[in-house]
PDB file of C-alpha atoms and ligand atoms in Angstrom:
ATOM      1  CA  UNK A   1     -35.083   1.919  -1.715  1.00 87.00           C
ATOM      2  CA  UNK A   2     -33.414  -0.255  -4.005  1.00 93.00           C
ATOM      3  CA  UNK A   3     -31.484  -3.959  -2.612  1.00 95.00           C
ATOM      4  CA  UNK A   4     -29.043  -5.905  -4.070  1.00 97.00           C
ATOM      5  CA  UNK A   5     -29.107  -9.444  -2.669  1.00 97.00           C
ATOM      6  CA  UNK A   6     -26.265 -11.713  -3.042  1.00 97.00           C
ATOM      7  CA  UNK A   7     -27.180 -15.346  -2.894  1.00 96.00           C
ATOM      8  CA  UNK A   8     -26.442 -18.627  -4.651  1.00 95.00           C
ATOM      9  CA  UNK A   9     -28.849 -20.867  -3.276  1.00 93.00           C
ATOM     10  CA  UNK A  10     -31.794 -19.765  -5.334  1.00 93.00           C
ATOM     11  CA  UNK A  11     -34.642 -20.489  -3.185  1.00 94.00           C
ATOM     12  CA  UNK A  12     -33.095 -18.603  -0.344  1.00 92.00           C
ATOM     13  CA  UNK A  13     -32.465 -15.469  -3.385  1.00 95.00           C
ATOM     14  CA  UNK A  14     -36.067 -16.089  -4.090  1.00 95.00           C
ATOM     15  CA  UNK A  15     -37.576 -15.962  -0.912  1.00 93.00           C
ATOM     16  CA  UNK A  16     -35.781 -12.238   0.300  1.00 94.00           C
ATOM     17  CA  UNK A  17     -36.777 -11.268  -3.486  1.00 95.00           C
ATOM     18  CA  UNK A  18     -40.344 -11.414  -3.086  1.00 95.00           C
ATOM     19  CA  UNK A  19     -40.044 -10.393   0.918  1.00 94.00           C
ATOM     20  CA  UNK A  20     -38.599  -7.448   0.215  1.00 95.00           C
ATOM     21  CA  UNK A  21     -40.940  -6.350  -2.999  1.00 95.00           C
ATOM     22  CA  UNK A  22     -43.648  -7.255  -0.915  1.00 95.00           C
ATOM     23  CA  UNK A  23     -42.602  -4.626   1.286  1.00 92.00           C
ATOM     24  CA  UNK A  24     -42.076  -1.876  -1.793  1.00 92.00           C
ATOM     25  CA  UNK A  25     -38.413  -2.257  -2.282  1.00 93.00           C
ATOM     26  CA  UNK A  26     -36.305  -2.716  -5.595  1.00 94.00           C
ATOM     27  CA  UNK A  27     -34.684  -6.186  -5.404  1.00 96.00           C
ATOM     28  CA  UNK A  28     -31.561  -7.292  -7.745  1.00 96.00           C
ATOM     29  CA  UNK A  29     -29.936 -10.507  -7.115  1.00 97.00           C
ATOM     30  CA  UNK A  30     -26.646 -11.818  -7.618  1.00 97.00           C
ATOM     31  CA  UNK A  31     -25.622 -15.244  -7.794  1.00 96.00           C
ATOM     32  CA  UNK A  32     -21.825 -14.988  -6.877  1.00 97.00           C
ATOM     33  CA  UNK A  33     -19.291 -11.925  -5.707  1.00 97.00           C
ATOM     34  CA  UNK A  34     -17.782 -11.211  -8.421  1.00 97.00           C
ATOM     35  CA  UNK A  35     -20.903 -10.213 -10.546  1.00 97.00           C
ATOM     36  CA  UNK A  36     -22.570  -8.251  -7.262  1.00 97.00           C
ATOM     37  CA  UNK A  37     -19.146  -6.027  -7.315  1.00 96.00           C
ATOM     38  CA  UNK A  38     -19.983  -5.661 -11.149  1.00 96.00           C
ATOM     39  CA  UNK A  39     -23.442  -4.754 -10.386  1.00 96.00           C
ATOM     40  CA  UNK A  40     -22.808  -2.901  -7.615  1.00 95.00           C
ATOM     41  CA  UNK A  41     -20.241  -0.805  -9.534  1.00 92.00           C
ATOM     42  CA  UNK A  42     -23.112   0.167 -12.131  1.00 91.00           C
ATOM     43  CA  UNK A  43     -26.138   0.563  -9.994  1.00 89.00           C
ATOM     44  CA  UNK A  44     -26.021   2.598  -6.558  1.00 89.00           C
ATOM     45  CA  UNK A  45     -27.759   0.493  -4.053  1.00 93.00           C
ATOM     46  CA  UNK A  46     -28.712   2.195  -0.617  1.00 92.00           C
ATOM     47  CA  UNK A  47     -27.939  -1.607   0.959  1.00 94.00           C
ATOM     48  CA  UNK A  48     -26.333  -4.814  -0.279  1.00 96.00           C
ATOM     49  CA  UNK A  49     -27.640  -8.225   1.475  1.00 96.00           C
ATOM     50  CA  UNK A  50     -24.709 -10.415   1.197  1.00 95.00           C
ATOM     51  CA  UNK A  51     -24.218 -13.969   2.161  1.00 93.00           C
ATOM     52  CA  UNK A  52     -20.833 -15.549   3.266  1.00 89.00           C
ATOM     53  CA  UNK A  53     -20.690 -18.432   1.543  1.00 89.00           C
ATOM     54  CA  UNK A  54     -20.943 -18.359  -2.371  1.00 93.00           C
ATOM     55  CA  UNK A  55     -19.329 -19.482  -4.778  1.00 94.00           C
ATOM     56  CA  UNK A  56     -16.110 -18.074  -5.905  1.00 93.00           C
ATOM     57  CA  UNK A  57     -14.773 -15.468  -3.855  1.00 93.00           C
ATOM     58  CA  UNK A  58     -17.207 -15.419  -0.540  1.00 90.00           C
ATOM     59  CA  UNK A  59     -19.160 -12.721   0.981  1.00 91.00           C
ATOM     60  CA  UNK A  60     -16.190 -11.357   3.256  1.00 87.00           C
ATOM     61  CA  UNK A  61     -13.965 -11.125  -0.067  1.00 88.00           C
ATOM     62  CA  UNK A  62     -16.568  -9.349  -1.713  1.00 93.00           C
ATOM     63  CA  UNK A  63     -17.042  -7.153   0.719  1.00 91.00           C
ATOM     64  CA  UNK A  64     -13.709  -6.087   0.859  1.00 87.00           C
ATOM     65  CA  UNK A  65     -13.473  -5.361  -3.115  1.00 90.00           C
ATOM     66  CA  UNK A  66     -16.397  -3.224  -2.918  1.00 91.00           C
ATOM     67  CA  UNK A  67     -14.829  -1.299  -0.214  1.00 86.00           C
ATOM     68  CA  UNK A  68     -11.720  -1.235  -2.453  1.00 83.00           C
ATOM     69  CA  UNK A  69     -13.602   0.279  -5.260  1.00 84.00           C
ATOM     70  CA  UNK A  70     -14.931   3.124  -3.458  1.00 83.00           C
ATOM     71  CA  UNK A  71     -18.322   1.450  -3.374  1.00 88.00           C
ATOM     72  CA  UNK A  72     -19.448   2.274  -0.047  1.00 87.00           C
ATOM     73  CA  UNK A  73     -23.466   1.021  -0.094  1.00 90.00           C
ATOM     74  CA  UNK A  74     -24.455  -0.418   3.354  1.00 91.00           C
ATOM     75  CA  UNK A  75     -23.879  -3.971   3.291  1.00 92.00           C
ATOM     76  CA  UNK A  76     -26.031  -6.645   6.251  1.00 93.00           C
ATOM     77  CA  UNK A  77     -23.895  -9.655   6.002  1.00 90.00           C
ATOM     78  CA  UNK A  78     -25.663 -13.246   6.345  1.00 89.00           C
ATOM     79  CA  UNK A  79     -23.968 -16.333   7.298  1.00 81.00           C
ATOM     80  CA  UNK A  80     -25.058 -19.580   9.032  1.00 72.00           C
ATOM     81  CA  UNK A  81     -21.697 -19.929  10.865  1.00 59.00           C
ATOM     82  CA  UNK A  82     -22.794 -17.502  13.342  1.00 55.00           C
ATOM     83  CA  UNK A  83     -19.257 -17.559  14.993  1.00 58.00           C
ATOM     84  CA  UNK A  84     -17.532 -14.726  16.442  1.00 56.00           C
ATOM     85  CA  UNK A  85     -14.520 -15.645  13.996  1.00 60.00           C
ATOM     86  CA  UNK A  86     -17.363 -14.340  11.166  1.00 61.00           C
ATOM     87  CA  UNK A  87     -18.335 -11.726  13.031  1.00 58.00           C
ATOM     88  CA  UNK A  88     -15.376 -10.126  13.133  1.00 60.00           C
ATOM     89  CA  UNK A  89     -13.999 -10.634   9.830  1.00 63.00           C
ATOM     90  CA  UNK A  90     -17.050  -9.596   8.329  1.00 58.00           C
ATOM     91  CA  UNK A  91     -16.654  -6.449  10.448  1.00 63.00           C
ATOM     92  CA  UNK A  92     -13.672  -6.376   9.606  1.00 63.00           C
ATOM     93  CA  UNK A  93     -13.688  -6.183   5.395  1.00 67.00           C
ATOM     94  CA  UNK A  94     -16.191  -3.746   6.045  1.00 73.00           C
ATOM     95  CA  UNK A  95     -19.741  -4.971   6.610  1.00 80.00           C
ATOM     96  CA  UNK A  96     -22.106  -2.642   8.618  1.00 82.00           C
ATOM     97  CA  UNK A  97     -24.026  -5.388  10.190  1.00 83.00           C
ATOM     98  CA  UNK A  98     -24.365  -8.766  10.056  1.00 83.00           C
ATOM     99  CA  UNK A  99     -27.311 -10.765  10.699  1.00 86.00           C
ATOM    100  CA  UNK A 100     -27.110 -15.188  11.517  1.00 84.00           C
ATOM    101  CA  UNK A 101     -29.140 -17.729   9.147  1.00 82.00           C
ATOM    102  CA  UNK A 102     -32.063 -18.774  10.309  1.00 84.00           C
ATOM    103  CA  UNK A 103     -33.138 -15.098  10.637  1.00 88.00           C
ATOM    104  CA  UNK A 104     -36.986 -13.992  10.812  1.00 91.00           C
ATOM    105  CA  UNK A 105     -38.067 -11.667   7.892  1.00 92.00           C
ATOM    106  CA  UNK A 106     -38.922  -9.151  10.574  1.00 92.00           C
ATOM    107  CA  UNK A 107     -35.453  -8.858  11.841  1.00 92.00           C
ATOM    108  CA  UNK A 108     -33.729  -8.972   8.708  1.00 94.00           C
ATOM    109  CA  UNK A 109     -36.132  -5.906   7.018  1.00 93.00           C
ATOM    110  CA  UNK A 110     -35.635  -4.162  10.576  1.00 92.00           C
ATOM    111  CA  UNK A 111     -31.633  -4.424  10.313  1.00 91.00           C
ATOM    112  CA  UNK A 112     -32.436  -3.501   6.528  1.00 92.00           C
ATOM    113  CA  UNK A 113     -34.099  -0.124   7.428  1.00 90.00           C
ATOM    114  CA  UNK A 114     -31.594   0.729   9.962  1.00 89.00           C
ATOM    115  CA  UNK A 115     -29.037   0.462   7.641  1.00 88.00           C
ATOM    116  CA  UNK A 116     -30.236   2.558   5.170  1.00 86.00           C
ATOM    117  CA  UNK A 117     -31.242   5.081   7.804  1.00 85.00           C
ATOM    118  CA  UNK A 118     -27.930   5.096   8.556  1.00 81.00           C
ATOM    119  CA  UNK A 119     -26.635   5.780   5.147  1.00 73.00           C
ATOM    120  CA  UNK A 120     -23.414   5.130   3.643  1.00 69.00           C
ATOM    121  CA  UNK A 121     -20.901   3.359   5.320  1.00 63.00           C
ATOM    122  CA  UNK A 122     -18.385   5.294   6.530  1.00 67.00           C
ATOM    123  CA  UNK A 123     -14.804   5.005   4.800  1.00 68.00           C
ATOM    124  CA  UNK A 124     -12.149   4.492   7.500  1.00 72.00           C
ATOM    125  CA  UNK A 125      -9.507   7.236   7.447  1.00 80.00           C
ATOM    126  CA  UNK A 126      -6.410   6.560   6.540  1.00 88.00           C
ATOM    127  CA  UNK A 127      -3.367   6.132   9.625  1.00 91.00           C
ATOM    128  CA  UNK A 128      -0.881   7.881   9.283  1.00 93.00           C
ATOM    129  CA  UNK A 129       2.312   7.767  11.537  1.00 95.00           C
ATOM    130  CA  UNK A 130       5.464   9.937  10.478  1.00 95.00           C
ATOM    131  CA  UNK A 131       5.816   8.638   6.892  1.00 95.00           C
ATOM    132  CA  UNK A 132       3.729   5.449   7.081  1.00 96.00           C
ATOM    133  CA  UNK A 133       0.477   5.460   6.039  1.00 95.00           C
ATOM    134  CA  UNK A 134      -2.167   2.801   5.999  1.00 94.00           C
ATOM    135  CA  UNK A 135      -5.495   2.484   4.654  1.00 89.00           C
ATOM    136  CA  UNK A 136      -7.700   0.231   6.161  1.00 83.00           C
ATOM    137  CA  UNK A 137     -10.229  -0.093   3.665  1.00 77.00           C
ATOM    138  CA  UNK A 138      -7.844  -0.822   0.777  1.00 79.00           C
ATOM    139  CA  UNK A 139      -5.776  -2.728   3.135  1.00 83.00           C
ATOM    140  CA  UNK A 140      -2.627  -0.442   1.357  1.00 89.00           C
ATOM    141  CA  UNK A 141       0.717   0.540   3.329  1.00 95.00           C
ATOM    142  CA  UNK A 142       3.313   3.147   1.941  1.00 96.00           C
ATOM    143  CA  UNK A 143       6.462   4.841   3.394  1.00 96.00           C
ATOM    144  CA  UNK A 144       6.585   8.080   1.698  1.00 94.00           C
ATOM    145  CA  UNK A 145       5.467   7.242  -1.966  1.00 94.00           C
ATOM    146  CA  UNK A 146       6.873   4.247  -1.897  1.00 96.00           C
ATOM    147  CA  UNK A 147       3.918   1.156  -0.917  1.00 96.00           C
ATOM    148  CA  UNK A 148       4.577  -1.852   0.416  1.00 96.00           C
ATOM    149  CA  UNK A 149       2.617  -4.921  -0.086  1.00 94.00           C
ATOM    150  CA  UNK A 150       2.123  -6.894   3.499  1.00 91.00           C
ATOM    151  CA  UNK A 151       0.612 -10.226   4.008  1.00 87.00           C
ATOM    152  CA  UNK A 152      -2.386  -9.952   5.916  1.00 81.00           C
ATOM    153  CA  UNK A 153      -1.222 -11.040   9.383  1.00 83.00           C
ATOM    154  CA  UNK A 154       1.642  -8.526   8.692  1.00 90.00           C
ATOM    155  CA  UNK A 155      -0.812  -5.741   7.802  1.00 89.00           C
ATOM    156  CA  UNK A 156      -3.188  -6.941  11.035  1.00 86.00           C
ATOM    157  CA  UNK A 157       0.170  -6.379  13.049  1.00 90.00           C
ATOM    158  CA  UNK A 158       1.333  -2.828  11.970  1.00 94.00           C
ATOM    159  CA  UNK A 159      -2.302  -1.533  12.339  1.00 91.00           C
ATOM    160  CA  UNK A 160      -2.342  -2.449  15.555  1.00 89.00           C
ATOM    161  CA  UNK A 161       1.045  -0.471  16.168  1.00 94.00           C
ATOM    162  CA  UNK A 162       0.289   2.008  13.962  1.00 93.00           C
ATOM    163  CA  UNK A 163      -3.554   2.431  16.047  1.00 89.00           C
ATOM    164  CA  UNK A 164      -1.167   3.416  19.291  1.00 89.00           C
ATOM    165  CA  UNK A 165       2.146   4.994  18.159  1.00 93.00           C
ATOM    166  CA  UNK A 166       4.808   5.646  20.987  1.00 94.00           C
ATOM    167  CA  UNK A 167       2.874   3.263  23.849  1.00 93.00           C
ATOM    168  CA  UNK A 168       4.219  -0.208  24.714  1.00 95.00           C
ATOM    169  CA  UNK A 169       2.405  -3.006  23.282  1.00 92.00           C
ATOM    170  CA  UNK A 170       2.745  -6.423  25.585  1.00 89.00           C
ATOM    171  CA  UNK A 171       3.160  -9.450  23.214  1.00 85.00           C
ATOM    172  CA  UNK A 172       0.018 -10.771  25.079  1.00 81.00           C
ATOM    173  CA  UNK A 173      -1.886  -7.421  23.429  1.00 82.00           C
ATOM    174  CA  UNK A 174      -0.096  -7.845  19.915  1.00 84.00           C
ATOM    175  CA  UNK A 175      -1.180 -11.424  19.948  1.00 80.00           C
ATOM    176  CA  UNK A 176      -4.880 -10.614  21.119  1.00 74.00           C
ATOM    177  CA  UNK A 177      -5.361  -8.122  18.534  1.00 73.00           C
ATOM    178  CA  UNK A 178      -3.527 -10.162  15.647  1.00 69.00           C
ATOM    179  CA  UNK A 179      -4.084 -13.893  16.293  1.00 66.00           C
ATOM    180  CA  UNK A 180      -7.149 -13.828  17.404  1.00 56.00           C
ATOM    181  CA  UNK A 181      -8.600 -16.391  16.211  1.00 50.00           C
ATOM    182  CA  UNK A 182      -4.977 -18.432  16.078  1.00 52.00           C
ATOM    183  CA  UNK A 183      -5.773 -21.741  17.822  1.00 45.00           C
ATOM    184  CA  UNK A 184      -2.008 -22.506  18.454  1.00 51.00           C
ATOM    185  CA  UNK A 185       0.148 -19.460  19.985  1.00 55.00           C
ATOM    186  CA  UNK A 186       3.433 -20.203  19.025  1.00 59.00           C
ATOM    187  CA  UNK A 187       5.886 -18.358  21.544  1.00 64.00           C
ATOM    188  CA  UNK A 188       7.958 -16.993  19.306  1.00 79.00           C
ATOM    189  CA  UNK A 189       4.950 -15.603  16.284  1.00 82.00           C
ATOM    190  CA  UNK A 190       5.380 -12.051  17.369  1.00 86.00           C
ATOM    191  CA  UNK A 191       8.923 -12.316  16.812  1.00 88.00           C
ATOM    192  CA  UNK A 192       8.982 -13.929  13.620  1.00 88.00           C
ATOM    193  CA  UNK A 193       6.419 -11.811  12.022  1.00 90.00           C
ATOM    194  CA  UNK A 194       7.860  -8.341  13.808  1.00 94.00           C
ATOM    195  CA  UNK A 195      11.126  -9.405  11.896  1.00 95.00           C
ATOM    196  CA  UNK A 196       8.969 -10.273   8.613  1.00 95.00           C
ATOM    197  CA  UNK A 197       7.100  -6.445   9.273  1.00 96.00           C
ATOM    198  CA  UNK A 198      10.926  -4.640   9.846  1.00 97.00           C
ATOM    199  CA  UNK A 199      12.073  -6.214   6.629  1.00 97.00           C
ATOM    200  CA  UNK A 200       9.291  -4.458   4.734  1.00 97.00           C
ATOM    201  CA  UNK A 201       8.992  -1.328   5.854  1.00 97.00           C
ATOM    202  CA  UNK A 202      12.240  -0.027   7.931  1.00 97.00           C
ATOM    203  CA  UNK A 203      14.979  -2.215   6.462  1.00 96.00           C
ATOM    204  CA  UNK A 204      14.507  -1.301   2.556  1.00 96.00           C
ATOM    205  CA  UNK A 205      14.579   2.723   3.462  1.00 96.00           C
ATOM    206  CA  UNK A 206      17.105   2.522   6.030  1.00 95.00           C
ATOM    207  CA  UNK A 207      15.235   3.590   8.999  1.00 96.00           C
ATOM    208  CA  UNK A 208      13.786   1.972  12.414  1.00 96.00           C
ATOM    209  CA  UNK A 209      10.438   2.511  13.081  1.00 96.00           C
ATOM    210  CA  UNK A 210       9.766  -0.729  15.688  1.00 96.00           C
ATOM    211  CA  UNK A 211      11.588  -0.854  18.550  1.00 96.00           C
ATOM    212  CA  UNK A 212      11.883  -3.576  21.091  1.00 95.00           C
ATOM    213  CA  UNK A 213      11.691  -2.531  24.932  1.00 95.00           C
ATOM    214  CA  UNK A 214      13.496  -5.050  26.539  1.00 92.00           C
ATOM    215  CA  UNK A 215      10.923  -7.097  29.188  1.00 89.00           C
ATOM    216  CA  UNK A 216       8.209  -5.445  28.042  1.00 91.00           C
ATOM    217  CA  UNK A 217       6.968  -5.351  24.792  1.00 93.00           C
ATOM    218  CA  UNK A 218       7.636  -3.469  21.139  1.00 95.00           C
ATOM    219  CA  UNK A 219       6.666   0.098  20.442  1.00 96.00           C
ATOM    220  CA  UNK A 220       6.279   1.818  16.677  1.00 96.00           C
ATOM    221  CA  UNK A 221       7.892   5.417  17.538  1.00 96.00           C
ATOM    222  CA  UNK A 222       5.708   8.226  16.876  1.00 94.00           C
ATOM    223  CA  UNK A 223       7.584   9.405  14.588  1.00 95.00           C
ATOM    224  CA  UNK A 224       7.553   6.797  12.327  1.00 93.00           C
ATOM    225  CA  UNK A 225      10.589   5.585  12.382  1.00 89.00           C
ATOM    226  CA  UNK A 226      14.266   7.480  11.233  1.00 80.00           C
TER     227      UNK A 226
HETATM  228 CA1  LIG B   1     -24.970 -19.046  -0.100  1.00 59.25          CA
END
């Protein structure tokens, strides 16, 4: 079983190095993100230990271009935020599991084998909804051939619409699901962005896809919009 660990601090690096030999596993390590997704391009590793913080792009980033490379290698994320904010983006960019700093050894080899027993992380299928499509692990949106580059709150809103096609979503549900983690709810957010969202992908092709149920809520119509 061979481990790539991705860790600046180099006593930390050192420390799950010789835990994890001591315990018959291959151990790489990688000081920063952007050389793990080199390594990790190279070498197939049956799990990657990544930490959040790091320097350059962080653990959740990395994540995510790993993902976007087709690289699909178990990966326990570490952090010493611990909050659910973490959680959930790490979850999010496509980390299996994620484990919070201070961890015991024991725990962090027993998340380890589970993992791996696991296997590869499973690429999330693409949504498709009349001729919009989204990927979730690329984070990529087309209408017909055509794709269309979102900003991420806009891409967190039209996967939520594009999750339940033809039902009613309550701006109270489309701001659960998008803003999460928004400390300040704005009244008007949905609008706005809904308006930013129609401007990219029904306005340039002519069609309406989002429609607005007066008193209730917005729907994305099952077909896609026409
Ligand atoms: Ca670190």
């Amino acid at each position: 079983m061979n481990v790539l660990v991705v860790e600046d601090e180099m006593k930390m690096a050192a420390l799950l190095r010789r835990g994890l030999s001591e315990q018959g596993l291959t151990v790489d390590v990688a000081g920063s993100g952007e050389e793990a997704v080199g390594m990790a391009r190279s070498s197939a590793y049956d799990a990657v230990l990544l930490d959040v913080i790091l320097p350059g792009i962080d653990g959740f980033e990395t994540c995510r271009q790993m993902r976007e490379e087709g690289i699909w290698s178990p990966v326990l994320m570490l952090t010493a935020r611990g909050s659910l904010e973490d959680r959930v983006s790490g979850l999010d960019g496509g980390a299996d599991d994620y484990l919070t700093k201070p961890f015991s050894f024991a725990e962090l080899l027993a998340r380890l084998r589970a993992l791996v027993r696991r296997g590869q992380s499973e690429r999330p299928s693409i949504i498709e909804v009349g001729e919009l499509r989204l990927d979730p692990a690329t984070r990529e949106v087309w209408r017909g051939d055509t794709e269309i580059e979102l900003s991420a709150k806009e891409f967190v809103l039209l996967e939520t619409f594009m999750r339940r096609p033809g039902h009613v979503l309550t701006r109270s549900q489309l701001l659960d699901q998008a803003w999460e983690y928004d400390f300040e709810h704005r009244s008007n957010v949905i609008e706005v962005y809904i308006r930013y969202v129609r401007l990219k992908i029904d306005v340039p092709f002519g069609v309406k896809s989002i429609e607005t149920v007066r008193g209730a809520g917005y729907r994305l119509r099952k077909d896609g919009g026409r």
